[in-house]
Amino acid sequence: MVIKVLQNKSFFQRWKFNRSLARHMELKKLKYSEILQVLKYKNINTLFQPIVGVVNSSLIGYEALNRPIKPRNFSSTEDFYRFLGDTDQIFQFEQLTRQHSIEKYVELSWKNKSTNKEFIFLNVHPKVLNDANYRSGETLFFVEKYGLDPRQIVFEITEKQAVHDYTQFERVLANYRYQGFKIAIDDVGAGYNSLKTMMCIKPDFIKLDRSFIQKIDKNHSQQELVNLFVQYASQANSKVIAEGVERFEELQILIKLKVDYAQGYYIGRPSVSLIESDLDYKFSI
């Protein structure tokens, strides 16, 4: 009797596991299919978040943030990008978002009658740099087509996935730099990998992870760490951007620590337009 109960229990557990696995595989198929639909119909919404000088509040550029429009099978934008990074569509997607971001920026600059001389920060997944579809000069051609200077374009390397081949990584980045593009490392300090990448490639911009910035006015240890990054950046000829600035008190500390630039909800939320109107007011409170 006991043996039969155990056998039934074992059968039920296997059935439960197989059912769960089948659901998981079906969801993966649905997610992959949705990515293909996003690519086919260009269902992307591009937002721009301003980046400003900490001392004088001058606008230096925007980070372009691309989000799928009303995703059905993804719980969040982060879920979408996490899944995308493990597929064979990452290169095609980033190619689409680069073009879309530049097109929208030029369009909005024309509407605002602005000089369109700001930096444009474009997120790049490390995996893309090793993609077999990579073709040198393609981005440069597209940038020049829209009358922009490649020195305005900053490739922001996201560090949510480890870089495994640093030789290839540096080779591709050197090629971009030769063409005039600039390089930023995102989420610096969030893990060992971002620190290693920062030291290897010596980026033009070091974007400090928001964990260093939030409530920095109440934590002396955070202030000391940010100060170390500022000192390192000065020696490496890099500029520091503090991400996740949400309060004036945080901004005050960044001014004291001589951080170069700031980005976050206090500065300006991601928007479909190029926002810069109330920055002087916020910095003068």
Coordinates of C-alpha atoms in Angstrom, one line a residue:
M1 CA 0.0 0.0 0.0
V2 CA 2.8 2.4 1.0
I3 CA 4.7 1.5 -2.2
K4 CA 1.7 2.2 -4.4
V5 CA 1.1 5.6 -2.7
L6 CA 4.7 6.5 -3.4
Q7 CA 4.5 5.4 -7.0
N8 CA 1.3 7.5 -7.5
K9 CA 3.0 10.5 -5.9
S10 CA 6.0 10.1 -8.1
F11 CA 3.8 9.8 -11.2
F12 CA 1.9 13.0 -10.1
Q13 CA 5.2 14.9 -9.6
R14 CA 6.5 13.9 -13.1
W15 CA 3.1 14.8 -14.6
K16 CA 3.2 18.2 -12.9
F17 CA 6.8 18.8 -14.0
N18 CA 6.1 17.9 -17.6
R19 CA 3.0 20.1 -17.6
S20 CA 5.0 23.0 -16.2
L21 CA 7.8 22.5 -18.8
A22 CA 5.2 22.4 -21.6
R23 CA 3.7 25.7 -20.5
H24 CA 7.2 27.2 -20.2
M25 CA 8.1 26.1 -23.8
E26 CA 4.8 27.4 -25.1
L27 CA 5.4 30.8 -23.5
K28 CA 8.9 30.9 -25.0
K29 CA 7.4 30.3 -28.5
L30 CA 4.8 33.1 -27.9
K31 CA 7.5 35.5 -26.7
Y32 CA 9.7 34.8 -29.7
S33 CA 6.8 35.2 -32.1
E34 CA 6.0 38.5 -30.5
I35 CA 9.6 39.7 -31.0
L36 CA 9.3 38.9 -34.7
Q37 CA 6.1 40.9 -34.9
V38 CA 7.7 43.9 -33.2
L39 CA 10.5 43.7 -35.8
K40 CA 8.1 43.3 -38.7
Y41 CA 5.8 46.1 -37.8
K42 CA 8.3 48.3 -35.9
N43 CA 6.1 48.4 -32.8
I44 CA 8.5 50.5 -30.9
N45 CA 7.9 53.6 -28.8
T46 CA 11.0 55.8 -28.4
L47 CA 11.4 58.0 -25.4
F48 CA 14.1 60.5 -24.6
Q49 CA 15.5 61.3 -21.1
P50 CA 17.6 64.4 -20.7
I51 CA 21.2 64.4 -19.3
V52 CA 22.5 67.7 -17.8
G53 CA 25.5 69.3 -16.3
V54 CA 25.5 69.0 -12.5
V55 CA 26.9 72.5 -11.9
N56 CA 25.2 74.6 -14.5
S57 CA 22.2 72.5 -15.5
S58 CA 23.1 72.8 -19.2
L59 CA 21.6 70.1 -21.4
I60 CA 24.3 67.9 -22.9
G61 CA 22.2 65.1 -24.4
Y62 CA 19.5 62.5 -24.2
E63 CA 19.4 58.8 -23.6
A64 CA 17.1 57.1 -26.2
L65 CA 14.9 54.5 -24.5
N66 CA 13.0 52.1 -26.8
R67 CA 10.1 50.1 -25.5
P68 CA 7.8 47.6 -27.2
I69 CA 4.2 48.9 -27.6
K70 CA 1.7 47.0 -25.4
P71 CA 3.6 43.7 -25.1
R72 CA 1.2 40.8 -24.6
N73 CA 3.5 38.0 -23.4
F74 CA 6.0 40.0 -21.4
S75 CA 5.5 41.2 -17.8
S76 CA 7.7 44.3 -18.3
T77 CA 10.1 46.0 -20.6
E78 CA 12.9 44.4 -18.6
D79 CA 11.4 41.0 -19.2
F80 CA 11.3 41.8 -22.9
Y81 CA 14.9 42.8 -23.1
R82 CA 16.1 39.9 -20.9
F83 CA 14.4 37.4 -23.2
L84 CA 15.5 39.2 -26.4
G85 CA 19.2 39.0 -25.3
D86 CA 19.0 35.2 -25.4
T87 CA 17.6 35.1 -28.9
D88 CA 19.1 35.3 -32.4
Q89 CA 17.1 38.5 -33.0
I90 CA 19.1 40.8 -30.8
F91 CA 21.2 42.3 -33.7
Q92 CA 18.1 42.9 -35.9
F93 CA 16.3 44.6 -33.0
E94 CA 19.2 46.9 -32.1
Q95 CA 19.7 47.8 -35.7
L96 CA 16.0 48.8 -35.8
T97 CA 16.1 50.8 -32.5
R98 CA 19.3 52.6 -33.5
Q99 CA 17.7 53.8 -36.7
H100 CA 14.4 54.6 -35.1
S101 CA 16.1 56.6 -32.3
I102 CA 18.1 58.7 -34.7
E103 CA 15.1 59.3 -36.9
K104 CA 13.0 60.4 -34.0
Y105 CA 15.7 62.7 -32.6
V106 CA 16.2 64.5 -35.9
E107 CA 12.4 64.8 -36.3
L108 CA 11.9 66.3 -32.8
S109 CA 14.9 68.6 -33.2
W110 CA 13.4 70.0 -36.4
K111 CA 10.1 70.5 -34.7
N112 CA 11.7 72.2 -31.7
K113 CA 13.9 74.3 -34.1
S114 CA 16.9 73.2 -31.9
T115 CA 20.5 72.9 -33.0
N116 CA 20.4 69.1 -32.7
K117 CA 24.0 69.1 -31.5
E118 CA 23.3 67.2 -28.2
F119 CA 24.7 63.7 -27.5
I120 CA 22.4 60.8 -28.2
F121 CA 23.0 57.8 -26.0
L122 CA 22.1 54.5 -27.6
N123 CA 21.9 51.3 -25.6
V124 CA 24.0 48.5 -27.0
H125 CA 23.9 44.9 -25.8
P126 CA 27.4 43.4 -25.6
K127 CA 26.2 40.3 -27.5
V128 CA 25.6 42.5 -30.6
L129 CA 29.3 43.3 -30.8
N130 CA 30.1 39.7 -31.5
D131 CA 27.1 39.0 -33.8
A132 CA 28.0 37.5 -37.2
N133 CA 25.7 40.0 -38.8
Y134 CA 27.8 42.9 -37.6
R135 CA 29.0 45.0 -40.6
S136 CA 31.4 47.9 -40.1
G137 CA 30.3 51.3 -41.3
E138 CA 26.6 50.6 -41.3
T139 CA 25.8 52.9 -38.4
L140 CA 28.1 55.6 -39.6
F141 CA 26.3 55.6 -43.0
F142 CA 22.9 56.0 -41.3
V143 CA 24.1 58.8 -38.9
E144 CA 25.6 60.8 -41.8
K145 CA 22.5 60.3 -43.9
Y146 CA 20.5 62.3 -41.3
G147 CA 23.1 65.0 -41.1
L148 CA 24.5 64.2 -37.7
D149 CA 28.1 64.1 -36.5
P150 CA 29.2 60.6 -35.4
R151 CA 30.8 62.4 -32.4
Q152 CA 27.3 63.1 -31.1
I153 CA 26.5 59.4 -30.9
V154 CA 27.3 57.6 -27.7
F155 CA 27.1 53.8 -27.6
E156 CA 26.0 52.9 -24.1
I157 CA 27.2 49.4 -23.3
T158 CA 24.7 47.7 -21.0
E159 CA 26.2 45.4 -18.4
K160 CA 23.3 43.1 -17.5
Q161 CA 25.1 40.3 -19.4
A162 CA 28.8 39.5 -19.0
V163 CA 31.3 40.3 -21.7
H164 CA 33.2 37.0 -22.4
D165 CA 35.5 37.9 -25.3
Y166 CA 37.3 41.2 -24.3
T167 CA 39.7 41.0 -27.3
Q168 CA 36.8 41.1 -29.8
F169 CA 34.9 43.6 -27.6
E170 CA 37.8 46.1 -27.6
R171 CA 38.4 45.5 -31.4
V172 CA 34.8 46.5 -32.3
L173 CA 34.8 49.4 -30.0
A174 CA 38.1 50.7 -31.4
N175 CA 36.5 50.6 -34.8
Y176 CA 33.5 52.6 -33.6
R177 CA 35.9 55.1 -32.0
Y178 CA 37.9 55.4 -35.2
Q179 CA 34.7 56.5 -36.9
G180 CA 34.1 59.2 -34.3
F181 CA 31.6 57.5 -32.0
K182 CA 31.9 57.8 -28.2
I183 CA 31.5 55.0 -25.7
A184 CA 29.7 54.9 -22.3
I185 CA 29.5 52.0 -19.7
D186 CA 26.1 51.7 -18.1
D187 CA 25.4 50.5 -14.5
V188 CA 29.0 50.9 -13.4
G189 CA 29.5 49.6 -9.9
A190 CA 26.5 47.2 -10.0
G191 CA 28.8 44.3 -10.3
Y192 CA 32.4 43.1 -11.0
N193 CA 31.8 42.8 -14.7
S194 CA 31.0 46.5 -15.2
L195 CA 34.2 47.5 -13.3
K196 CA 36.3 45.2 -15.4
T197 CA 34.8 46.6 -18.6
M198 CA 35.4 50.1 -17.4
M199 CA 39.0 49.5 -16.7
C200 CA 39.6 47.6 -20.0
I201 CA 38.1 50.1 -22.5
K202 CA 38.3 53.4 -20.6
P203 CA 35.0 54.8 -21.8
D204 CA 34.2 58.5 -22.6
F205 CA 31.3 58.3 -20.1
I206 CA 31.0 56.3 -16.9
K207 CA 27.3 56.0 -15.9
L208 CA 27.1 55.2 -12.2
D209 CA 24.4 52.7 -11.1
R210 CA 21.5 54.3 -9.3
S211 CA 22.3 52.3 -6.2
F212 CA 25.2 54.7 -5.6
I213 CA 23.0 57.7 -6.0
Q214 CA 19.7 57.0 -4.2
K215 CA 19.7 58.6 -0.8
I216 CA 23.4 59.5 -1.2
D217 CA 22.8 62.5 1.0
K218 CA 22.1 60.2 4.0
N219 CA 25.0 57.7 3.4
H220 CA 28.6 58.8 3.8
S221 CA 30.0 55.5 2.4
Q222 CA 28.1 56.1 -0.9
Q223 CA 29.6 59.6 -1.0
E224 CA 33.1 58.2 -0.6
L225 CA 32.6 55.6 -3.3
V226 CA 31.3 58.1 -5.8
N227 CA 34.2 60.3 -5.0
L228 CA 36.6 57.5 -5.9
F229 CA 34.8 57.1 -9.3
V230 CA 35.2 60.8 -9.9
Q231 CA 38.9 60.7 -9.1
Y232 CA 39.4 57.6 -11.4
A233 CA 37.4 59.3 -14.2
S234 CA 39.6 62.4 -14.0
Q235 CA 42.7 60.3 -14.4
A236 CA 41.2 58.3 -17.2
N237 CA 39.9 61.3 -19.1
S238 CA 36.3 60.1 -18.7
K239 CA 33.1 62.0 -17.6
V240 CA 30.9 60.7 -14.8
I241 CA 27.1 60.6 -15.2
A242 CA 25.0 59.9 -12.1
E243 CA 21.9 57.9 -12.9
G244 CA 18.7 57.7 -10.9
V245 CA 18.7 61.2 -9.4
E246 CA 15.3 61.6 -7.9
R247 CA 15.7 64.3 -5.2
F248 CA 17.2 67.8 -4.9
E249 CA 19.2 66.6 -1.8
E250 CA 20.9 64.0 -4.0
L251 CA 21.8 66.6 -6.6
Q252 CA 23.3 68.8 -3.9
I253 CA 25.7 66.1 -2.9
L254 CA 26.6 65.4 -6.6
I255 CA 27.5 69.1 -6.9
K256 CA 29.7 68.9 -3.8
L257 CA 31.5 65.8 -5.2
K258 CA 32.1 67.4 -8.6
V259 CA 30.2 64.8 -10.6
D260 CA 30.0 65.9 -14.2
Y261 CA 26.5 65.1 -15.3
A262 CA 23.2 63.8 -13.9
Q263 CA 20.2 61.9 -15.2
G264 CA 17.0 60.8 -13.5
Y265 CA 13.3 61.6 -12.7
Y266 CA 14.3 64.8 -10.8
I267 CA 16.1 66.0 -13.9
G268 CA 13.4 64.9 -16.3
R269 CA 11.3 61.8 -17.0
P270 CA 11.6 59.8 -20.3
S271 CA 9.3 61.6 -22.8
V272 CA 8.2 61.3 -26.4
S273 CA 9.5 64.9 -26.8
L274 CA 12.8 66.6 -26.1
I275 CA 12.2 68.1 -22.6
E276 CA 14.5 70.8 -21.2
S277 CA 12.2 73.6 -20.1
D278 CA 12.2 73.4 -16.3
L279 CA 15.8 72.4 -15.6
D280 CA 17.0 75.8 -14.5
Y281 CA 14.1 76.1 -12.0
K282 CA 14.9 72.7 -10.4
F283 CA 18.5 73.5 -10.0
S284 CA 17.8 76.8 -8.3
I285 CA 15.4 75.5 -5.6

